Coordinates of C-alpha atoms in Angstrom, one line a residue:
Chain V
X1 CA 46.9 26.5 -60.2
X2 CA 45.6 29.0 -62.8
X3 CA 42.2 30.4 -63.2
X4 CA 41.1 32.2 -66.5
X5 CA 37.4 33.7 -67.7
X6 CA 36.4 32.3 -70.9
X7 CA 34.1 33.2 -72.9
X8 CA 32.5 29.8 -74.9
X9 CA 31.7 30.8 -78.4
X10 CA 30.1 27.4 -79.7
X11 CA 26.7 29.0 -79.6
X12 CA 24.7 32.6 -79.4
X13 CA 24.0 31.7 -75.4
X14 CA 28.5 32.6 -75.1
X15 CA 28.5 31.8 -71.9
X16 CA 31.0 33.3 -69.4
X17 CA 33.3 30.2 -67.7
X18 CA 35.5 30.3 -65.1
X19 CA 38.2 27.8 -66.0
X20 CA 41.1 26.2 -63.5
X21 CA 43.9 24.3 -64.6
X22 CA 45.3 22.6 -61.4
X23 CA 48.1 19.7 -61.9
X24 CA 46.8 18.6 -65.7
X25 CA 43.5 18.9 -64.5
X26 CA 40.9 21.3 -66.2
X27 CA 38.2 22.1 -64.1
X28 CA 35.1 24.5 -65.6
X29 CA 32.5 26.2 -64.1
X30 CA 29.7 28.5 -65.7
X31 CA 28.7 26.3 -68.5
X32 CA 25.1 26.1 -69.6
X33 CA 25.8 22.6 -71.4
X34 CA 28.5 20.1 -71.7
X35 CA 29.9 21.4 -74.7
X36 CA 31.1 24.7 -72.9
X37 CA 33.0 22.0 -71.2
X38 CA 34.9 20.4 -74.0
X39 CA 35.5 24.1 -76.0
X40 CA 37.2 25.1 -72.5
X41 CA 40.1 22.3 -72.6
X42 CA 40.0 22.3 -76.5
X43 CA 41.1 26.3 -76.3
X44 CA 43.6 25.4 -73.6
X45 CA 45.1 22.3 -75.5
X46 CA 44.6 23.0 -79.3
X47 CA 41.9 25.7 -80.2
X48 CA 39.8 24.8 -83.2
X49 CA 38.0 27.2 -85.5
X50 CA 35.4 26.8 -88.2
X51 CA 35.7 28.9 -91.6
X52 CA 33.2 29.8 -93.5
X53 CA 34.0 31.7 -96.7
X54 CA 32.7 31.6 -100.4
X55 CA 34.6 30.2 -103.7
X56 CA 35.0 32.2 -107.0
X57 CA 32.5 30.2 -109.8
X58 CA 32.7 30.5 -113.5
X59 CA 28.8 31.1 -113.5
X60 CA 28.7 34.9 -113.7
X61 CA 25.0 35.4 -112.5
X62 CA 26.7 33.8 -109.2
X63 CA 30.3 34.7 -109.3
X64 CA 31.1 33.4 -106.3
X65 CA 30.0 30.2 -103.8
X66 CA 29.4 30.4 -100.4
X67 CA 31.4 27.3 -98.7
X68 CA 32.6 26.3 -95.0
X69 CA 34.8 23.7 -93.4
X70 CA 32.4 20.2 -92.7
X71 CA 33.9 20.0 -89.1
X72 CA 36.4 22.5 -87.3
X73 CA 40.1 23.3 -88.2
X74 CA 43.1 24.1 -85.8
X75 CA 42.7 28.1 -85.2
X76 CA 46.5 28.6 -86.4
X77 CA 45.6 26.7 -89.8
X78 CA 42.7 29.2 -90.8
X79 CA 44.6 32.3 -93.3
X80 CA 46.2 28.4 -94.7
X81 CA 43.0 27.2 -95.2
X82 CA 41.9 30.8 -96.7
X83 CA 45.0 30.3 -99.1
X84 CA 43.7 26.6 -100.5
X85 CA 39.6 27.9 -100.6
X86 CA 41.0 31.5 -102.5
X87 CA 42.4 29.4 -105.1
X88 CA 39.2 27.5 -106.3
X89 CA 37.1 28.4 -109.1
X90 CA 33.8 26.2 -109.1
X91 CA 33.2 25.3 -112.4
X92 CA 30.1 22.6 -112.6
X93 CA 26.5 23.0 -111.1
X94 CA 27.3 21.5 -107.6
X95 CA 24.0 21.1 -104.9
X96 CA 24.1 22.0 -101.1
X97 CA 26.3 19.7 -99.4
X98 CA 28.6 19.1 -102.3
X99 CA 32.5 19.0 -101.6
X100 CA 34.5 21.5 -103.3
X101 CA 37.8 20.4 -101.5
X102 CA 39.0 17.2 -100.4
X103 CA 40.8 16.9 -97.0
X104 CA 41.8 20.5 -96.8
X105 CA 45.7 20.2 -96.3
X106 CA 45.2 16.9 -94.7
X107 CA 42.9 18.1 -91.7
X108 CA 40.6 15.6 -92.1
X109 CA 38.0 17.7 -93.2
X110 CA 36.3 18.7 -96.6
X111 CA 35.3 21.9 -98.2
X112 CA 31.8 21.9 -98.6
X113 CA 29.2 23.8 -100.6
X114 CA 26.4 25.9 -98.2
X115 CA 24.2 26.7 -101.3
X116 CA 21.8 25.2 -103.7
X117 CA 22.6 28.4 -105.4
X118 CA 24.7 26.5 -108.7
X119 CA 22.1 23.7 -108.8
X120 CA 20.6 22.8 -112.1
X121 CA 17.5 24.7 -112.4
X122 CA 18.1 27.7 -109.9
Chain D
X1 CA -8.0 40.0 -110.3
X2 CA -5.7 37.2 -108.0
X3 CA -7.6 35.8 -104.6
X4 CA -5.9 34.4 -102.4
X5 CA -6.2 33.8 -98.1
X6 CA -3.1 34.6 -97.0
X7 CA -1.1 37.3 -99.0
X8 CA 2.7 37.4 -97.3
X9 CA 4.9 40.4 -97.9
X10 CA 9.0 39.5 -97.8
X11 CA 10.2 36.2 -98.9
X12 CA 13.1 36.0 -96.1
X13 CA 13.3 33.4 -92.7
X14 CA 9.7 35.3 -91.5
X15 CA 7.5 34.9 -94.8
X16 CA 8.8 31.6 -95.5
X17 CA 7.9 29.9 -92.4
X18 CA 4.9 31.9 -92.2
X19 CA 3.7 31.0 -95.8
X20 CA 4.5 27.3 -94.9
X21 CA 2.5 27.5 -91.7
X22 CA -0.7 29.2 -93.3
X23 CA -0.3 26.5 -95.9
X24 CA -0.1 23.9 -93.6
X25 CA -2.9 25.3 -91.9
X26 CA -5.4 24.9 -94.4
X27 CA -5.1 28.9 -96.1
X28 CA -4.4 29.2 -100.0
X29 CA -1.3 31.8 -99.7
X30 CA 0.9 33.9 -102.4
X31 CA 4.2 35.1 -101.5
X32 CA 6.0 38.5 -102.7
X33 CA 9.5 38.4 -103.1
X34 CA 10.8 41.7 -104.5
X35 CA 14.2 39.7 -105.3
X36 CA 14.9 37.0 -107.7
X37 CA 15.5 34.5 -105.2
X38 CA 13.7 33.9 -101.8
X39 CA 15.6 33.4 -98.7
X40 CA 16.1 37.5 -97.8
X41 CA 18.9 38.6 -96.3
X42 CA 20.2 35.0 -94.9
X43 CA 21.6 34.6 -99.3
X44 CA 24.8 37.0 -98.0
X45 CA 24.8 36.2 -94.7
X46 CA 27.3 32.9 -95.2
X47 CA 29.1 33.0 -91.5
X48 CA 27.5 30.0 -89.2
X49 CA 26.0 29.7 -86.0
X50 CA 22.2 29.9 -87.5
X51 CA 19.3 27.6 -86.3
X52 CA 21.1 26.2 -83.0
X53 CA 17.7 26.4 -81.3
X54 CA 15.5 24.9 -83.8
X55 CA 17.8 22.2 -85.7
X56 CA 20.6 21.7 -82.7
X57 CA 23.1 22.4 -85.9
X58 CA 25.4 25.1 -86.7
X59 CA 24.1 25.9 -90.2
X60 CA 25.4 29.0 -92.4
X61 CA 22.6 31.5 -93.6
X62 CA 22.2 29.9 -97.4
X63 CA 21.9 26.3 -95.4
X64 CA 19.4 27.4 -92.7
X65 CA 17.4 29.5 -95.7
X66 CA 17.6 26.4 -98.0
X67 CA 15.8 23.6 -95.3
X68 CA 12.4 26.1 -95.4
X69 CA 12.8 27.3 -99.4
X70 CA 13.0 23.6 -100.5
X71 CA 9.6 22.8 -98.3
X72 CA 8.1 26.0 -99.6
X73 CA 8.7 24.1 -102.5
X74 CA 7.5 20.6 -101.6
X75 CA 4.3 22.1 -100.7
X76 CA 4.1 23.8 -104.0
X77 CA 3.2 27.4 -102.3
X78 CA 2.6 30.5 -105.0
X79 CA 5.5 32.5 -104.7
X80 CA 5.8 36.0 -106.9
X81 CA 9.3 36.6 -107.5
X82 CA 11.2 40.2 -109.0
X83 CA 7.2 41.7 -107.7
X84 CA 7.2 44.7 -105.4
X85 CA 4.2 45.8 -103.5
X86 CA 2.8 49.8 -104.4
X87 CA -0.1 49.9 -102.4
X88 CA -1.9 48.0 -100.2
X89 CA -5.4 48.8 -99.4
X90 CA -8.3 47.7 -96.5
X91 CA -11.6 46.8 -97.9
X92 CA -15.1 45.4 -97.0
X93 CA -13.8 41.7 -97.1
X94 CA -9.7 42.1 -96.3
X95 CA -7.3 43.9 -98.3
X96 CA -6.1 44.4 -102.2
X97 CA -2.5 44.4 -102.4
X98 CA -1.0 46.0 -105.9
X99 CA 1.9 44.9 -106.9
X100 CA 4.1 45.3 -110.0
X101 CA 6.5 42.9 -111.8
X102 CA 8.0 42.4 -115.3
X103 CA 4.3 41.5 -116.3
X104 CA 2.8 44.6 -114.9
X105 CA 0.8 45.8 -112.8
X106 CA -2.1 43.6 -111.3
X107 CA -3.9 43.3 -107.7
X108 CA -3.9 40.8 -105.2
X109 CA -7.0 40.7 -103.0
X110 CA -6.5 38.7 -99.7
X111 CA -8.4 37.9 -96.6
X112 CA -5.3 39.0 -94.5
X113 CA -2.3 40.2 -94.3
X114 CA 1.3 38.9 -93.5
X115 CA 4.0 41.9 -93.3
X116 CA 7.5 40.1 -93.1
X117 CA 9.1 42.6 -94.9
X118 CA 12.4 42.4 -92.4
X119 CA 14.7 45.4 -91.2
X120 CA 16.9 48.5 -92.7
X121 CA 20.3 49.4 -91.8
X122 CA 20.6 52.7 -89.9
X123 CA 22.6 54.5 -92.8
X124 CA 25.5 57.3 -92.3
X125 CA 22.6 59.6 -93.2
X126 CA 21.2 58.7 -89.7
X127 CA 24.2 58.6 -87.6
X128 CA 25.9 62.5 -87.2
X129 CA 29.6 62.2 -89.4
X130 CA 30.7 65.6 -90.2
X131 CA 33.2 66.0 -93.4
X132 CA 33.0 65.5 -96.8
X133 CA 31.4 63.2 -98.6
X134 CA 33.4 60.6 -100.2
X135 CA 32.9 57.2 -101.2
X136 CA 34.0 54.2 -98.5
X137 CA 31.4 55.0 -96.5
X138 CA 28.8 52.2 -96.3
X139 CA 27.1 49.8 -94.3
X140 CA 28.1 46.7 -92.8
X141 CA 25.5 44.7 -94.7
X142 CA 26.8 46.9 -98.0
X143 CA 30.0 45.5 -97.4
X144 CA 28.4 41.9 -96.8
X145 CA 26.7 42.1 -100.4
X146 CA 29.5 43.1 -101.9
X147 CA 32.2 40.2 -100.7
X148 CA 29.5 37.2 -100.1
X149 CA 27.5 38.0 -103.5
X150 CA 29.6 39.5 -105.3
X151 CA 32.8 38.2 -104.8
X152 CA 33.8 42.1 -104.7
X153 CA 36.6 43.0 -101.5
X154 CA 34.7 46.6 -100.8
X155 CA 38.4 47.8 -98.8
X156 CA 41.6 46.9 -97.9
X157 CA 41.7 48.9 -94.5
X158 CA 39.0 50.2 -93.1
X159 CA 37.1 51.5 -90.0
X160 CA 34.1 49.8 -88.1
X161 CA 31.6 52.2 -86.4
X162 CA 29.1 50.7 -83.9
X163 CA 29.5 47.0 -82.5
X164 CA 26.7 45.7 -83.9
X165 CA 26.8 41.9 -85.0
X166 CA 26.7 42.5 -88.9
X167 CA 29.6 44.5 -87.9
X168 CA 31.5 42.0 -86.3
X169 CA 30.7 39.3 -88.7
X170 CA 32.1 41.9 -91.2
X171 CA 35.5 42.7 -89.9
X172 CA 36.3 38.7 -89.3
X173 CA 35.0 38.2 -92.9
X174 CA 37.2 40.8 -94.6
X175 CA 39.9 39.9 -92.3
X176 CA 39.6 36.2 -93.7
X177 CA 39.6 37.5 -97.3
X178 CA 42.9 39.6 -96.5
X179 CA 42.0 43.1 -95.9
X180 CA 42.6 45.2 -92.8
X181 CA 40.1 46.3 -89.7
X182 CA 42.0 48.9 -87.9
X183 CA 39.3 48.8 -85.2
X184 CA 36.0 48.7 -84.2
X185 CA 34.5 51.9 -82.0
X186 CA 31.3 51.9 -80.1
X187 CA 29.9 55.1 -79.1
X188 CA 28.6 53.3 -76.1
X189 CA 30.0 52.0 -72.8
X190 CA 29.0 48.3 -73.7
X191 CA 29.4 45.9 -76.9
X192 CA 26.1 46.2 -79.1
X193 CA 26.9 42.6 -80.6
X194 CA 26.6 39.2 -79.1
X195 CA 29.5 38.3 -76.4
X196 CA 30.5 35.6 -79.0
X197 CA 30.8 37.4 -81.6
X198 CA 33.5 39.8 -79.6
X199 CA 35.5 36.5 -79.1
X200 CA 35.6 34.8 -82.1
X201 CA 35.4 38.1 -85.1
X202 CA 37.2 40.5 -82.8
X203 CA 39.8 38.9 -80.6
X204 CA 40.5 35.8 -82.3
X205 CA 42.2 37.9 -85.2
X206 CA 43.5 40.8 -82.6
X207 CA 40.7 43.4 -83.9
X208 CA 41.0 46.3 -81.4
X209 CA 37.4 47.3 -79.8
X210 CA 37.2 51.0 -78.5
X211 CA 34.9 51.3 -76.7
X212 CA 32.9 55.0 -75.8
X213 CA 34.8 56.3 -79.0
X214 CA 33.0 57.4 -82.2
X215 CA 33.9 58.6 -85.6
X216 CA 33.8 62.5 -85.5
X217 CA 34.9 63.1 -88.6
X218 CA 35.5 61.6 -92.5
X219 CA 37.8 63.2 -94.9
X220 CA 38.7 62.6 -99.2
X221 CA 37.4 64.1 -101.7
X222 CA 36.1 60.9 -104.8
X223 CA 37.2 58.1 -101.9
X224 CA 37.5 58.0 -98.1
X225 CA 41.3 59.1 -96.9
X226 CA 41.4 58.7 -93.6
X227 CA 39.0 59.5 -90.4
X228 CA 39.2 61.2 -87.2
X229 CA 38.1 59.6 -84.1
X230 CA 37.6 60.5 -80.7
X231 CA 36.6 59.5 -77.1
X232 CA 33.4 60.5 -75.7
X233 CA 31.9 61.2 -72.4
X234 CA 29.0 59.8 -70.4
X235 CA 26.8 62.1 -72.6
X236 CA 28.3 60.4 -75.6
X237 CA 29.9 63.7 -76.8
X238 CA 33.1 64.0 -78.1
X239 CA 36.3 65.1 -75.5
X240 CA 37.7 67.9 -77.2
X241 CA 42.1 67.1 -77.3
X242 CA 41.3 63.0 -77.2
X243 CA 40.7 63.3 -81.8
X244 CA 43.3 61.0 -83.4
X245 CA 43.0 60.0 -87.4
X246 CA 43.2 57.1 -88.7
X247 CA 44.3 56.9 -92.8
X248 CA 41.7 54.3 -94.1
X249 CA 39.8 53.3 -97.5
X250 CA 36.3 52.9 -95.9
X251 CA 34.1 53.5 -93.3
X252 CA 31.6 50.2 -92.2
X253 CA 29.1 51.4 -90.6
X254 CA 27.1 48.7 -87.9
X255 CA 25.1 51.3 -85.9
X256 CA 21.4 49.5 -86.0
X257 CA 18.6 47.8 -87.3
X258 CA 15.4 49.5 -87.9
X259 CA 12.1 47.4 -88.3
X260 CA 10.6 48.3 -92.4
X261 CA 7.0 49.0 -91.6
X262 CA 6.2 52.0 -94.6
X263 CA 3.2 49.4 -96.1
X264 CA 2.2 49.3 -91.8
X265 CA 2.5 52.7 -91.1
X266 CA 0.1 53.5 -94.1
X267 CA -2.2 51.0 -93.2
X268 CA -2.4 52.9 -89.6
X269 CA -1.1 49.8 -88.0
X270 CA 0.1 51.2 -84.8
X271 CA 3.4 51.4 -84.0
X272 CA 5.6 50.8 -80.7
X273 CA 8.1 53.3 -80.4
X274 CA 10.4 50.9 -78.8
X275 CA 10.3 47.8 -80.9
X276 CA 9.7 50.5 -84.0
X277 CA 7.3 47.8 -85.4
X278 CA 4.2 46.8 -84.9
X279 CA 2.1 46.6 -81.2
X280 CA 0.9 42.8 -81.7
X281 CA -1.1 40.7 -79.3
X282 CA -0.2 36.7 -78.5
X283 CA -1.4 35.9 -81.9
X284 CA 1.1 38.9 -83.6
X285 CA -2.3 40.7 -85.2
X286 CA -1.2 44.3 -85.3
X287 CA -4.0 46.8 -84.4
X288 CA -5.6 46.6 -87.6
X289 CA -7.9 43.2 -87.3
X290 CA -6.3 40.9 -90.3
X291 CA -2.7 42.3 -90.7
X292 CA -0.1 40.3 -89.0
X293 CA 3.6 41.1 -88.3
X294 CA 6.6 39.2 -87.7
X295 CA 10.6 38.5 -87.7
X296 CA 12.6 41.6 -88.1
X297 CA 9.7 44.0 -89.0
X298 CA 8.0 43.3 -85.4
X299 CA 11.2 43.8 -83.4
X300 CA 14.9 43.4 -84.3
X301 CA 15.9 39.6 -83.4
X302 CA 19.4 38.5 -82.7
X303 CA 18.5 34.8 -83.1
X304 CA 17.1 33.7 -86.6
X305 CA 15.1 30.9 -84.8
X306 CA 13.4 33.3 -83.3
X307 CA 12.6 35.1 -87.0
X308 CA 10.8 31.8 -87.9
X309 CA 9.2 31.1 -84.5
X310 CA 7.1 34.4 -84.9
X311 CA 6.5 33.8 -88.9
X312 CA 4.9 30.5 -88.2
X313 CA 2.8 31.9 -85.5
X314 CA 2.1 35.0 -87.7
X315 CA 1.3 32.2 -90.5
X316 CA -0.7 29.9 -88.2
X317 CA -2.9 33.0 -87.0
X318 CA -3.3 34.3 -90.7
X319 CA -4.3 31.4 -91.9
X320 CA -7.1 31.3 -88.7
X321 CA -8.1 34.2 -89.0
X322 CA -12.3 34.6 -88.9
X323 CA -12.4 38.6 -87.8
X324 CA -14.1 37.8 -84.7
X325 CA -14.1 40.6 -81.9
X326 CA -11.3 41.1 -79.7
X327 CA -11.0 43.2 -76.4
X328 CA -7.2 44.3 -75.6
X329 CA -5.7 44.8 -72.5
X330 CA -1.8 46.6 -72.8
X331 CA 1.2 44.7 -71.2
X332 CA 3.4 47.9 -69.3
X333 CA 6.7 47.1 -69.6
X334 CA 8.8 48.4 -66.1
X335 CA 11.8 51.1 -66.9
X336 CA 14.6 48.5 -66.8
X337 CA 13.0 46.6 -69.6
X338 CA 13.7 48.1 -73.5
X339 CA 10.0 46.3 -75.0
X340 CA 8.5 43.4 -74.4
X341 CA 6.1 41.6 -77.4
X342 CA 3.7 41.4 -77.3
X343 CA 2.7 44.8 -76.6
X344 CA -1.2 43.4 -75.7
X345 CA -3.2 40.7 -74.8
X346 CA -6.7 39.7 -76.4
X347 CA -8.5 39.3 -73.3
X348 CA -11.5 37.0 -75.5
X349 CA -8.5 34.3 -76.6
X350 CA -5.9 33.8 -74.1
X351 CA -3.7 30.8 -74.1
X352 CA -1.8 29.2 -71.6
X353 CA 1.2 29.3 -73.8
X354 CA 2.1 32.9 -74.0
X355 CA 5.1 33.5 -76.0
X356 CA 6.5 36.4 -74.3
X357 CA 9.9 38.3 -75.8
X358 CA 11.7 40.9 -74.1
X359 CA 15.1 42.8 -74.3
X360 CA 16.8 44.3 -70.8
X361 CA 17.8 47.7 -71.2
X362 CA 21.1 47.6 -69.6
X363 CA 23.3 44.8 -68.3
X364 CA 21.8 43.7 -65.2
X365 CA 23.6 40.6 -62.7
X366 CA 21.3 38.5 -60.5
X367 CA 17.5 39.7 -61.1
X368 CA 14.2 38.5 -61.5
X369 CA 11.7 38.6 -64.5
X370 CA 8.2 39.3 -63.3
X371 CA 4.8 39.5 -64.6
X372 CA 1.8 40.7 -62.7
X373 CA -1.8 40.9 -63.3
X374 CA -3.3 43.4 -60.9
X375 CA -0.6 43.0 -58.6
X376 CA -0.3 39.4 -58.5
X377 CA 2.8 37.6 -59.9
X378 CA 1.7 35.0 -63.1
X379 CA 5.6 34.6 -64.1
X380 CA 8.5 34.6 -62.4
X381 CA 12.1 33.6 -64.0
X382 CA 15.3 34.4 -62.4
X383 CA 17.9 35.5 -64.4
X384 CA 22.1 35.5 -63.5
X385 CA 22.9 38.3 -65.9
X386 CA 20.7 40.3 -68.9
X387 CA 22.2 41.5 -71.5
X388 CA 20.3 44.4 -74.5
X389 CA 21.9 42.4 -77.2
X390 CA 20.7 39.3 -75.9
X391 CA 16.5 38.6 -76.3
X392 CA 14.9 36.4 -73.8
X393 CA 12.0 34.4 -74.7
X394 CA 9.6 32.7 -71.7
X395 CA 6.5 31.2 -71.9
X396 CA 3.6 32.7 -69.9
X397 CA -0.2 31.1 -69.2
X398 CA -2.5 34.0 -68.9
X399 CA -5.8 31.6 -68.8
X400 CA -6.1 31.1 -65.2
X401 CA -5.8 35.4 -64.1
X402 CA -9.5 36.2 -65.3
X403 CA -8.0 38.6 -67.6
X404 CA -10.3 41.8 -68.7
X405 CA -10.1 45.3 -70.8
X406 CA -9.2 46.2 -67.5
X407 CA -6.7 44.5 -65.8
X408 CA -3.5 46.1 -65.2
X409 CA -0.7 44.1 -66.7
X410 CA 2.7 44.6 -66.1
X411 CA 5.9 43.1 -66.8
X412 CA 9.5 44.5 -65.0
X413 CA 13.2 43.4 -64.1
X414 CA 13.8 43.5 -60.4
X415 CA 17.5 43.3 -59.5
X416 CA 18.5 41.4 -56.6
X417 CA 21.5 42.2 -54.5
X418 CA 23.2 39.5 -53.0

């Protein structure tokens, strides 16, 4: 049996877990909410990160795009996801919401635009 | 000249919901944006984790900024972009507000006041650095502009001072976009940022925090060479024989949020020395009947929720706002509590829904919230830990205590052993 502190970083609250791992079994204590829960056996089986970065554009009143992950990456994929959103240059007027990159690396998540700040009209 | 009810100062997360919120409340409002876009400070802040309280959704700044600008929209609100207020003055009937824009120069008379005009950086002006004076050394929000606007990588190794959030954001940010934090050094015993933000900007990329260290010294002559850093002691002076240096391109500085309150201050709104904005009753009027504050300009938030929480009741009073009489009685905050807001209560219009914000001034395990009025307890919340960097928010009801000019009202942080 093992015991560790963790500290959940899912929201601003970061509350301060006590986390045992007895026989396969994760047991967590400390948690405001459920999801302090989950984030404890996802950082002891595979950690998951989200990044949130910004694309170059070809628009030089907004040279570049601010952008993030749509759901959350494995943390040792992050500097490879970097690489793939670093070598983007936004080209078109895209809206909020838009995806700049399909299924980053085969993740099963998209690149998404965070700003209206392209769209027609801004 | 312009008229207008509601005339609202600082087109970030505060003015906008408290333009919508006067709108919705009936008031004809203007906005002033001294930037071409609205949205304030939230544009550059791209990082998520914004609006968990109000939405239940991890939003980046732009996203969370967006939801209100496109209903300020909707609603078809009067927004003066590029515009920057010179003078605001009280008269007879409210206050004319002159402001200046590619246009010119033209006045603004309003029936109140809405001051959302956010927060400043502490600047290395402000914070003791001997040395010379080379480039390199700028703020964290500096920095922030400079990658998230303008695509620009402001170093590629460089020191953080101070532990402050915008810091720690910061060094995972230019981390991610390849360049090197060497460390990040608090002057003080504990982390300034949130606990989070230690785990996932510092640790998560092996960022060294130093804690009691400081910066003691910059050298280079056109751009930042290198600095020398050192421990200090409980006094937060330097230990002579503990000075290493460090070779780096730049020096982020993180070391504090002041409230902007200049168009306040000549307005002879009175200030709290410890939220350095604004002393605000329930409804956030400042001391001068008509002009209310909110967001960053009425106490440094760590939570943008929080930012539009007080804008909409800012906007709700504004918009309300009929100049009737009011008779204040001061809320004492205890010495283990850093400020409290608000500062007073109007004893004529007291609600049983009290929003009621406070900071702890040190880290305190197991202890107990209390409010009293005259010695007996109205509120009570028990806390397992407080934290400074960490606001609380509770909700009081002050109707039922017979509240007067004269009652003594005090709030304080009693820590329990176990």
């Amino acid at each position: 049996m093992s015991t560790r502190e963790m500290v959940c970083i899912t929201c601003p609250r970061g509350c301060t877990m006590q986390v045992e791992q007895f026989d396969g079994a994760i047991k967590v204590t400390g948690n405001f909410c459920k999801r302090g829960e989950q984030f404890a056996v996802n950082e002891l089986t595979m950690p998951m990160r989200t990044i949130c970065s910004t694309v170059k554009t070809s628009f030089p009143e907004s040279p570049v795009l601010p952008c993030r992950v749509s759901k959350d990456i494995p943390k040792d994929k992050i500097f490879d996801v970097m690489n793939e959103i670093n070598r983007v240059v936004v080209t078109e007027r895209i809206s909020r919401g838009d995806v700049i990159i399909k299924n980053v690396l085969g993740l099963d998540a998209d690149v998404i635009s965070t700003s209206d700040l392209l769209r027609k009209g801004e | 000249m312009i008229k207008t009810d509601v005339l609202v100062i600082g087109g970030g997360p505060a003015g906008l919901a408290a333009a919508i919120e006067a709108h919705k409340n009936g008031a004809k409002v203007i906005l002033i944006e001294r930037e071409s876009r609205l949205g304030g400070i939230l544009k550059q802040c791209i990082h998520d984790g914004f609006g968990l309280v109000r939405f239940e959704e991890k939003l980046s700044g732009p996203e969370y900024a967006e939801r209100f600008i496109d209903e300020f929209r909707e609603l078809h609100i009067e927004a003066l972009l590029l515009t920057f207020v010179t003078k605001v003055q009280k008269t007879e009937s409210g206050f004319v507000a002159t402001v200046v824009n590619r246009d010119g120069v033209m006045d603004i008379e309003a029936k109140s006041l809405i001051l959302a005009t956010g927060c400043r950086e502490r600047t290395a002006k402000q914070v003791f650095i001997h040395g010379t004076r080379p480039a390199g050394v700028f703020t964290a929000g500096t920095a922030q502009h400079f990658t998230n606007l303008l695509g620009e990588l402001p170093t590629k190794k460089c020191v953080i001072l101070g532990s402050g959030d915008i810091g720690l954001i910061m060094a995972r940010r230019l981390t991610l976009e390849g360049a090197k934090v060497l460390g990040v050094y608090e002057v003080k015993p504990t982390p300034s940022g949130l606990t989070r933000n230690i785990h996932q900007c510092l640790n998560d990329f092996d960022i060294p925090l130093h804690l009691s260290h400081t910066v003691t010294r910059v050298f280079g002559v056109d751009r930042l060479e290198g600095v020398e850093v050192a421990k200090v002691d409980e006094n937060m002076r330097a230990i002579p024989g503990t000075e290493e240096y460090i070779e780096c391109d730049a020096l982020i500085l993180s070391v504090g949020l002041i409230p902007e309150n200049e168009i306040a201050e000549n307005l002879g709104v009175e200030i709290d020395p410890k939220t350095k904005g604004p002393k605000c009753d329930a409804s956030l009027m400042t001391s001068v009947p008509g002009i209310f504050s909110c967001g960053n300009a009425l106490h440094v938030n760590d939570l943008v929720d929080y930012v539009s929480e007080s804008g909409e009741t800012a906007g709700r009073s504004a918009a309300l706002f009929s100049g009737k009489e009011r008779k204040m009685a001061s809320v004492i905050p205890g010495d283990k509590i850093l400020y409290i807001v608000p500062q007073k209560l109007d004893t004529l219009s007291v609600g049983s829904e009290t929003v009621v914000y406070f900071r702890s001034k040190e880290v305190y395990d197991d202890s107990i919230f209390r409010i009293t009025v005259d010695g007996e307890t109205v509120f009570e919340k028990k806390y397992a830990f407080l934290r400074p960097p960490e606001m609380e928010k509770v909700i009081v009801d002050f109707s039922k205590c017979g509240l007067s000019e004269n009652s003594k009202i005090s709030a304080e942080i009693e820590v329990t052993v176990k």
